[in-house]
Phi, psi and omega in degrees: 000131182293141178277141178296144178274159178241164179304334182263009180297127183302321180297316180295321179296318179295319178298316180296319179295320179295318179296319179296321179295319179295319179294322178295321177297316179299319180297314180298323178293322177296316179298316180296316180297317180301313182295321180287321177300320180290323182282316190251343189088161183293311184299322185279345180280130179254156177295330177298316180294321179296312180299318180297315181294326179282348180076033180230169178280162177297322178299319179297319177302313182293324177293324184282319188232339175090322184194163174296324180299318178295324178291327175299314181294319180295317180295321178295318180293321178293320179297323181300326181255014179053050184224171173263002182234124179290157175240158178275178187297319181294317177298319181299315180293326176295319177298316179301312180301316181296316181294320180293318179298320180290316185286326183284340178087180181285136176048058184284159169278170175300320181297317179295322180292319179291327175295318177296320178297321178297315180297317181294316181299318182293322176299315179294318181297321179297325179284319191258358181306322180298324179284326174301316180295319178300315181298313182296321179291314182290326182296335181296335183235355183235105182301327181289320175294321177300320178295319176298317181297321176300319179292321177297318178295324177295319176297321179297321176299314179298323177296317179295325176296321178294317176299315182300322180294339183257002175292126182299148179289333184292115180095350180278142178301128185288344181276357184266141172267163174305327178294322176300316180296316179297320178302315183293315177299315184297321183283320187271321178268068188232156176303322182296313182290320176302315180297319179301314181293311191280325185256301182290320182271350179054042178254156180272175184298321181297321179297317178293317180300316180298315179296315183297314179299312181298319184288318178297313181295319179297325183277330191247344187252154175293132180264000000 
């Protein structure tokens, strides 16, 4: 019969140290990939260059992340939360809920909540806009990246559905369903519209935020 382990068990300590080392290696690879993607672009960045900048072997890179494509997704996810460590979809939605609850204040109206959502989306968009462009450019010639982008957009839809469920009823148009609210958020607080304002329209982030807040409140709230 196996003996129970204790917090000071050498085997457990070695396992914990090994897990921490692997996580640190993964983090360093994400940081290295992020810097190279920004400097060189996704197509021109090689896994050899990423491994070299992270100070690890190519084999270690493949064991840790599997592919350059996986590192692109990890770097984009880490950038979204202004971290060196990516989060999964459930963690991301939890972060969104917490930030909106804090920013919207106690007992907010629908309008106050949507204004907070506009501010949060623009903060995230300013950080991750570079990765949206990378994905759209790479997806045009790489079917696997295109598949990843489709999945990212599906996750974005789920996030907007989660935000929509938490918009307060006070001040919200009574004829709208949560799906109606999610549709509006998903369409207006989107990479495409952000890109139109910031790049094609040559407008700054504040202009987009002001427009987004005004448009969301106008579409979803009782006037």
